[in-house]
PDB file of C-alpha atoms in Angstrom:
ATOM      1  CA  PRO A   1       0.802 -20.395  -9.358  1.00  0.00           C
ATOM      2  CA  VAL A   2      -1.546 -18.563  -7.000  1.00  0.00           C
ATOM      3  CA  GLU A   3      -5.103 -19.739  -7.678  1.00  0.00           C
ATOM      4  CA  SER A   4      -7.412 -18.015  -5.188  1.00  0.00           C
ATOM      5  CA  ILE A   5      -7.944 -14.638  -3.597  1.00  0.00           C
ATOM      6  CA  SER A   6      -7.497 -16.124  -0.118  1.00  0.00           C
ATOM      7  CA  GLU A   7      -4.124 -17.570  -1.147  1.00  0.00           C
ATOM      8  CA  ALA A   8      -3.032 -14.220  -2.660  1.00  0.00           C
ATOM      9  CA  ARG A   9      -4.076 -12.378   0.532  1.00  0.00           C
ATOM     10  CA  MET A  10      -2.198 -14.846   2.737  1.00  0.00           C
ATOM     11  CA  VAL A  11       1.013 -14.649   0.669  1.00  0.00           C
ATOM     12  CA  LEU A  12       0.994 -10.836   0.519  1.00  0.00           C
ATOM     13  CA  ARG A  13       0.022 -10.276   4.176  1.00  0.00           C
ATOM     14  CA  THR A  14       2.577 -12.765   5.443  1.00  0.00           C
ATOM     15  CA  ALA A  15       5.386 -11.286   3.330  1.00  0.00           C
ATOM     16  CA  ALA A  16       4.420  -7.701   4.277  1.00  0.00           C
ATOM     17  CA  VAL A  17       4.198  -8.414   8.018  1.00  0.00           C
ATOM     18  CA  ARG A  18       7.326 -10.556   8.231  1.00  0.00           C
ATOM     19  CA  ARG A  19       9.217  -8.455   5.673  1.00  0.00           C
ATOM     20  CA  ASP A  20      10.363 -11.692   4.128  1.00  0.00           C
ATOM     21  CA  ALA A  21       9.149 -13.618   1.090  1.00  0.00           C
ATOM     22  CA  GLY A  22       9.626 -16.917   2.890  1.00  0.00           C
ATOM     23  CA  GLY A  23      12.132 -18.187   0.352  1.00  0.00           C
ATOM     24  CA  THR A  24       9.699 -17.835  -2.563  1.00  0.00           C
ATOM     25  CA  PRO A  25       9.687 -14.219  -3.799  1.00  0.00           C
ATOM     26  CA  GLU A  26       8.016 -15.337  -7.031  1.00  0.00           C
ATOM     27  CA  ARG A  27       4.845 -16.123  -5.009  1.00  0.00           C
ATOM     28  CA  VAL A  28       4.569 -12.426  -4.118  1.00  0.00           C
ATOM     29  CA  GLY A  29       4.636 -11.519  -7.817  1.00  0.00           C
ATOM     30  CA  GLN A  30       2.167 -14.310  -8.640  1.00  0.00           C
ATOM     31  CA  SER A  31      -0.189 -13.001  -5.944  1.00  0.00           C
ATOM     32  CA  LEU A  32      -0.111  -9.496  -7.394  1.00  0.00           C
ATOM     33  CA  GLU A  33      -0.682 -10.869 -10.896  1.00  0.00           C
ATOM     34  CA  PHE A  34      -3.648 -12.890  -9.633  1.00  0.00           C
ATOM     35  CA  LEU A  35      -5.213  -9.802  -8.007  1.00  0.00           C
ATOM     36  CA  ARG A  36      -4.821  -7.915 -11.305  1.00  0.00           C
ATOM     37  CA  THR A  37      -7.013 -10.515 -13.026  1.00  0.00           C
ATOM     38  CA  LEU A  38      -9.955 -10.029 -10.651  1.00  0.00           C
ATOM     39  CA  ARG A  39     -12.907  -7.676 -10.979  1.00  0.00           C
ATOM     40  CA  ARG A  40     -12.925  -4.637  -8.719  1.00  0.00           C
ATOM     41  CA  GLU A  41     -15.877  -5.975  -6.709  1.00  0.00           C
ATOM     42  CA  GLU A  42     -13.763  -8.962  -5.655  1.00  0.00           C
ATOM     43  CA  CYS A  43     -10.932  -6.772  -4.327  1.00  0.00           C
ATOM     44  CA  VAL A  44     -12.514  -3.508  -3.169  1.00  0.00           C
ATOM     45  CA  ARG A  45     -15.914  -3.196  -1.517  1.00  0.00           C
ATOM     46  CA  GLY A  46     -18.146  -0.410  -2.809  1.00  0.00           C
ATOM     47  CA  ARG A  47     -17.633   2.830  -4.671  1.00  0.00           C
ATOM     48  CA  ALA A  48     -15.206   5.564  -3.584  1.00  0.00           C
ATOM     49  CA  ALA A  49     -17.483   7.035  -0.902  1.00  0.00           C
ATOM     50  CA  GLU A  50     -18.035   3.605   0.676  1.00  0.00           C
ATOM     51  CA  ALA A  51     -14.356   2.573   0.458  1.00  0.00           C
ATOM     52  CA  LEU A  52     -12.971   5.827   1.900  1.00  0.00           C
ATOM     53  CA  PRO A  53     -13.549   4.950   5.590  1.00  0.00           C
ATOM     54  CA  SER A  54     -11.598   1.689   5.089  1.00  0.00           C
ATOM     55  CA  LEU A  55      -8.667   3.622   3.652  1.00  0.00           C
ATOM     56  CA  ARG A  56      -8.402   6.136   6.483  1.00  0.00           C
ATOM     57  CA  GLY A  57      -6.046   5.575   9.371  1.00  0.00           C
ATOM     58  CA  GLU A  58      -2.517   4.305   9.798  1.00  0.00           C
ATOM     59  CA  TRP A  59      -0.769   1.889   7.431  1.00  0.00           C
ATOM     60  CA  LEU A  60       2.693   0.295   7.549  1.00  0.00           C
ATOM     61  CA  LEU A  61       4.530  -0.312   4.279  1.00  0.00           C
ATOM     62  CA  GLY A  62       5.491  -3.965   4.146  1.00  0.00           C
ATOM     63  CA  LEU A  63       6.935  -4.319   0.676  1.00  0.00           C
ATOM     64  CA  THR A  64       7.267  -2.827  -2.783  1.00  0.00           C
ATOM     65  CA  VAL A  65       7.482  -4.806  -6.007  1.00  0.00           C
ATOM     66  CA  GLY A  66       9.098  -2.995  -8.911  1.00  0.00           C
ATOM     67  CA  GLY A  67       9.170  -3.740 -12.611  1.00  0.00           C
ATOM     68  CA  ASP A  68      11.651  -6.585 -12.064  1.00  0.00           C
ATOM     69  CA  GLY A  69       9.011  -8.470 -10.038  1.00  0.00           C
ATOM     70  CA  LYS A  70      11.222  -8.802  -6.959  1.00  0.00           C
ATOM     71  CA  PRO A  71       9.914  -7.647  -3.585  1.00  0.00           C
ATOM     72  CA  SER A  72      11.912  -5.135  -1.578  1.00  0.00           C
ATOM     73  CA  PHE A  73      11.011  -4.898   2.072  1.00  0.00           C
ATOM     74  CA  ALA A  74      10.476  -1.584   3.833  1.00  0.00           C
ATOM     75  CA  PRO A  75      12.036  -0.530   7.142  1.00  0.00           C
ATOM     76  CA  LEU A  76       9.745  -0.711  10.174  1.00  0.00           C
ATOM     77  CA  GLN A  77       9.382   3.096  10.241  1.00  0.00           C
ATOM     78  CA  ALA A  78       7.872   3.290   6.731  1.00  0.00           C
ATOM     79  CA  GLN A  79       4.263   4.283   7.272  1.00  0.00           C
ATOM     80  CA  MET A  80       1.359   6.349   6.026  1.00  0.00           C
ATOM     81  CA  THR A  81      -1.521   8.078   7.773  1.00  0.00           C
ATOM     82  CA  LEU A  82      -4.648   9.037   5.859  1.00  0.00           C
ATOM     83  CA  ALA A  83      -6.719  11.543   7.811  1.00  0.00           C
ATOM     84  CA  ALA A  84     -10.463  12.146   7.573  1.00  0.00           C
ATOM     85  CA  ASP A  85      -9.814  15.695   6.286  1.00  0.00           C
ATOM     86  CA  GLU A  86      -8.175  14.157   3.177  1.00  0.00           C
ATOM     87  CA  ARG A  87      -4.637  15.006   4.314  1.00  0.00           C
ATOM     88  CA  PHE A  88      -1.858  12.432   4.363  1.00  0.00           C
ATOM     89  CA  GLU A  89       1.575  11.976   5.888  1.00  0.00           C
ATOM     90  CA  ARG A  90       3.833   9.303   4.437  1.00  0.00           C
ATOM     91  CA  ARG A  91       7.323   8.153   5.493  1.00  0.00           C
ATOM     92  CA  LEU A  92       9.092   6.164   2.778  1.00  0.00           C
ATOM     93  CA  PRO A  93      12.665   5.041   2.139  1.00  0.00           C
ATOM     94  CA  ALA A  94      14.639   7.695   0.266  1.00  0.00           C
ATOM     95  CA  LEU A  95      18.283   8.235  -0.594  1.00  0.00           C
ATOM     96  CA  LEU A  96      20.982   6.350   1.324  1.00  0.00           C
ATOM     97  CA  GLY A  97      18.561   4.648   3.681  1.00  0.00           C
ATOM     98  CA  ALA A  98      17.008   7.857   5.039  1.00  0.00           C
ATOM     99  CA  LEU A  99      13.256   8.151   5.359  1.00  0.00           C
ATOM    100  CA  ALA A 100      11.508  10.949   3.482  1.00  0.00           C
ATOM    101  CA  THR A 101       8.365  12.385   5.040  1.00  0.00           C
ATOM    102  CA  THR A 102       5.804  13.747   2.598  1.00  0.00           C
ATOM    103  CA  VAL A 103       2.651  15.600   3.608  1.00  0.00           C
ATOM    104  CA  GLY A 104      -0.181  16.771   1.425  1.00  0.00           C
ATOM    105  CA  GLY A 105      -3.728  16.062   0.342  1.00  0.00           C
ATOM    106  CA  TYR A 106      -5.367  13.049  -1.231  1.00  0.00           C
ATOM    107  CA  GLU A 107      -8.579  12.344  -3.096  1.00  0.00           C
ATOM    108  CA  VAL A 108     -10.288   8.993  -3.555  1.00  0.00           C
ATOM    109  CA  ARG A 109     -12.445   8.542  -6.647  1.00  0.00           C
ATOM    110  CA  ASP A 110     -13.742   5.954  -9.042  1.00  0.00           C
ATOM    111  CA  SER A 111     -12.116   5.687 -12.477  1.00  0.00           C
ATOM    112  CA  SER A 112     -14.198   7.050 -15.342  1.00  0.00           C
ATOM    113  CA  ASP A 113     -15.272   3.538 -16.355  1.00  0.00           C
ATOM    114  CA  GLY A 114     -15.887   2.515 -12.715  1.00  0.00           C
ATOM    115  CA  ALA A 115     -13.480  -0.418 -13.017  1.00  0.00           C
ATOM    116  CA  LYS A 116     -10.950   0.921 -10.493  1.00  0.00           C
ATOM    117  CA  LEU A 117     -10.710   2.835  -7.256  1.00  0.00           C
ATOM    118  CA  ILE A 118      -8.135   5.619  -7.620  1.00  0.00           C
ATOM    119  CA  VAL A 119      -6.158   7.574  -5.014  1.00  0.00           C
ATOM    120  CA  GLU A 120      -4.729  10.866  -6.191  1.00  0.00           C
ATOM    121  CA  TRP A 121      -1.864  12.221  -4.070  1.00  0.00           C
ATOM    122  CA  ARG A 122      -0.974  15.925  -3.975  1.00  0.00           C
ATOM    123  CA  GLY A 123       2.249  16.256  -2.008  1.00  0.00           C
ATOM    124  CA  SER A 124       2.832  19.749  -0.646  1.00  0.00           C
ATOM    125  CA  GLU A 125       6.068  19.231   1.309  1.00  0.00           C
ATOM    126  CA  CYS A 126       8.749  16.557   1.579  1.00  0.00           C
ATOM    127  CA  ARG A 127      11.815  16.305   3.831  1.00  0.00           C
ATOM    128  CA  ALA A 128      14.509  13.777   4.641  1.00  0.00           C
ATOM    129  CA  GLY A 129      15.544  15.068   8.050  1.00  0.00           C
ATOM    130  CA  PRO A 130      16.316  18.779   7.571  1.00  0.00           C
ATOM    131  CA  LEU A 131      16.846  18.356   3.819  1.00  0.00           C
ATOM    132  CA  PRO A 132      13.934  19.521   1.632  1.00  0.00           C
ATOM    133  CA  LEU A 133      13.049  17.231  -1.287  1.00  0.00           C
ATOM    134  CA  PRO A 134      10.554  17.537  -4.149  1.00  0.00           C
ATOM    135  CA  ALA A 135       7.096  16.560  -2.882  1.00  0.00           C
ATOM    136  CA  GLU A 136       5.691  13.585  -4.757  1.00  0.00           C
ATOM    137  CA  SER A 137       2.298  13.765  -6.381  1.00  0.00           C
ATOM    138  CA  GLY A 138       0.748  10.998  -8.415  1.00  0.00           C
ATOM    139  CA  THR A 139      -2.038   8.511  -8.867  1.00  0.00           C
ATOM    140  CA  ASP A 140      -2.359   4.969  -7.543  1.00  0.00           C
ATOM    141  CA  GLY A 141      -4.938   2.369  -8.398  1.00  0.00           C
ATOM    142  CA  VAL A 142      -6.247   0.395  -5.429  1.00  0.00           C
ATOM    143  CA  LEU A 143      -5.601  -3.206  -6.390  1.00  0.00           C
ATOM    144  CA  TYR A 144      -6.893  -4.609  -3.082  1.00  0.00           C
ATOM    145  CA  LEU A 145      -8.424  -3.175   0.105  1.00  0.00           C
ATOM    146  CA  ASP A 146      -9.792  -4.760   3.247  1.00  0.00           C
ATOM    147  CA  SER A 147      -9.599  -3.859   6.929  1.00  0.00           C
ATOM    148  CA  LEU A 148      -6.025  -5.200   7.271  1.00  0.00           C
ATOM    149  CA  MET A 149      -4.295  -4.792   3.906  1.00  0.00           C
ATOM    150  CA  LEU A 150      -4.046  -2.225   1.113  1.00  0.00           C
ATOM    151  CA  VAL A 151      -2.333  -2.868  -2.225  1.00  0.00           C
ATOM    152  CA  LEU A 152      -1.572   0.222  -4.315  1.00  0.00           C
ATOM    153  CA  GLN A 153      -0.603  -0.112  -7.972  1.00  0.00           C
ATOM    154  CA  ARG A 154       1.227   2.130 -10.444  1.00  0.00           C
ATOM    155  CA  PRO A 155       2.644   0.999 -13.788  1.00  0.00           C
ATOM    156  CA  GLU A 156       6.180   0.900 -12.356  1.00  0.00           C
ATOM    157  CA  ARG A 157       5.466  -0.673  -8.943  1.00  0.00           C
ATOM    158  CA  ALA A 158       3.026  -2.138  -6.430  1.00  0.00           C
ATOM    159  CA  GLN A 159       3.065  -1.452  -2.684  1.00  0.00           C
ATOM    160  CA  VAL A 160       1.610  -3.697   0.011  1.00  0.00           C
ATOM    161  CA  TRP A 161       0.526  -1.869   3.177  1.00  0.00           C
ATOM    162  CA  VAL A 162      -0.775  -3.471   6.383  1.00  0.00           C
ATOM    163  CA  ARG A 163      -2.410  -2.110   9.515  1.00  0.00           C
ATOM    164  CA  PRO A 164      -0.179  -1.702  12.600  1.00  0.00           C
ATOM    165  CA  THR A 165      -2.203  -4.442  14.304  1.00  0.00           C
ATOM    166  CA  MET A 166      -0.616  -6.844  11.802  1.00  0.00           C
ATOM    167  CA  ARG A 167       2.939  -5.972  12.898  1.00  0.00           C
ATOM    168  CA  ASP A 168       5.069  -9.015  13.621  1.00  0.00           C
ATOM    169  CA  ALA A 169       5.567  -9.473  17.391  1.00  0.00           C
ATOM    170  CA  ALA A 170       9.374  -9.450  17.031  1.00  0.00           C
ATOM    171  CA  ASP A 171       9.208  -6.175  15.075  1.00  0.00           C
ATOM    172  CA  ALA A 172       6.936  -4.566  17.663  1.00  0.00           C
ATOM    173  CA  THR A 173       9.436  -5.267  20.444  1.00  0.00           C
ATOM    174  CA  ALA A 174      12.407  -4.146  18.324  1.00  0.00           C
ATOM    175  CA  SER A 175      10.821  -0.781  17.525  1.00  0.00           C
ATOM    176  CA  GLN A 176      10.043   0.106  21.155  1.00  0.00           C
TER     177      GLN A 176
END
């Protein structure tokens, strides 16, 4: 089992950047479970206003873990940009391998009991190429946030995002 926050960070960052669980997908699930046991202060620095600058900017989706506990790895083009004006643009895998682009607004706040940092998404438009799709809205808990990695949590899934500076060298050359 994963026994420290540094071990959980290493497992999740490595899997997200390489888009590979390194032969041990259960370690990804164990890392997420370990993070869920920690206090907010150990995983997210400060209240919503202090954490907001760390959230802003560009993020690459490395992996998603669904209810079955198995990681699924995102294509290189899956990304999210959180702007200072509280607008977002997110490109995520959709039907038949296409990427859906959602734009809208977001709000970062503390949960009522202060135990969690929450991101509320208000999608205003979504498209997969020329095809319009329903725009997703919803709420994610921030399970972990630092300058290089963001872990978002919903009851049905967790997503691990990394900064573009973490992109694997082989991926960077392949996407150019």
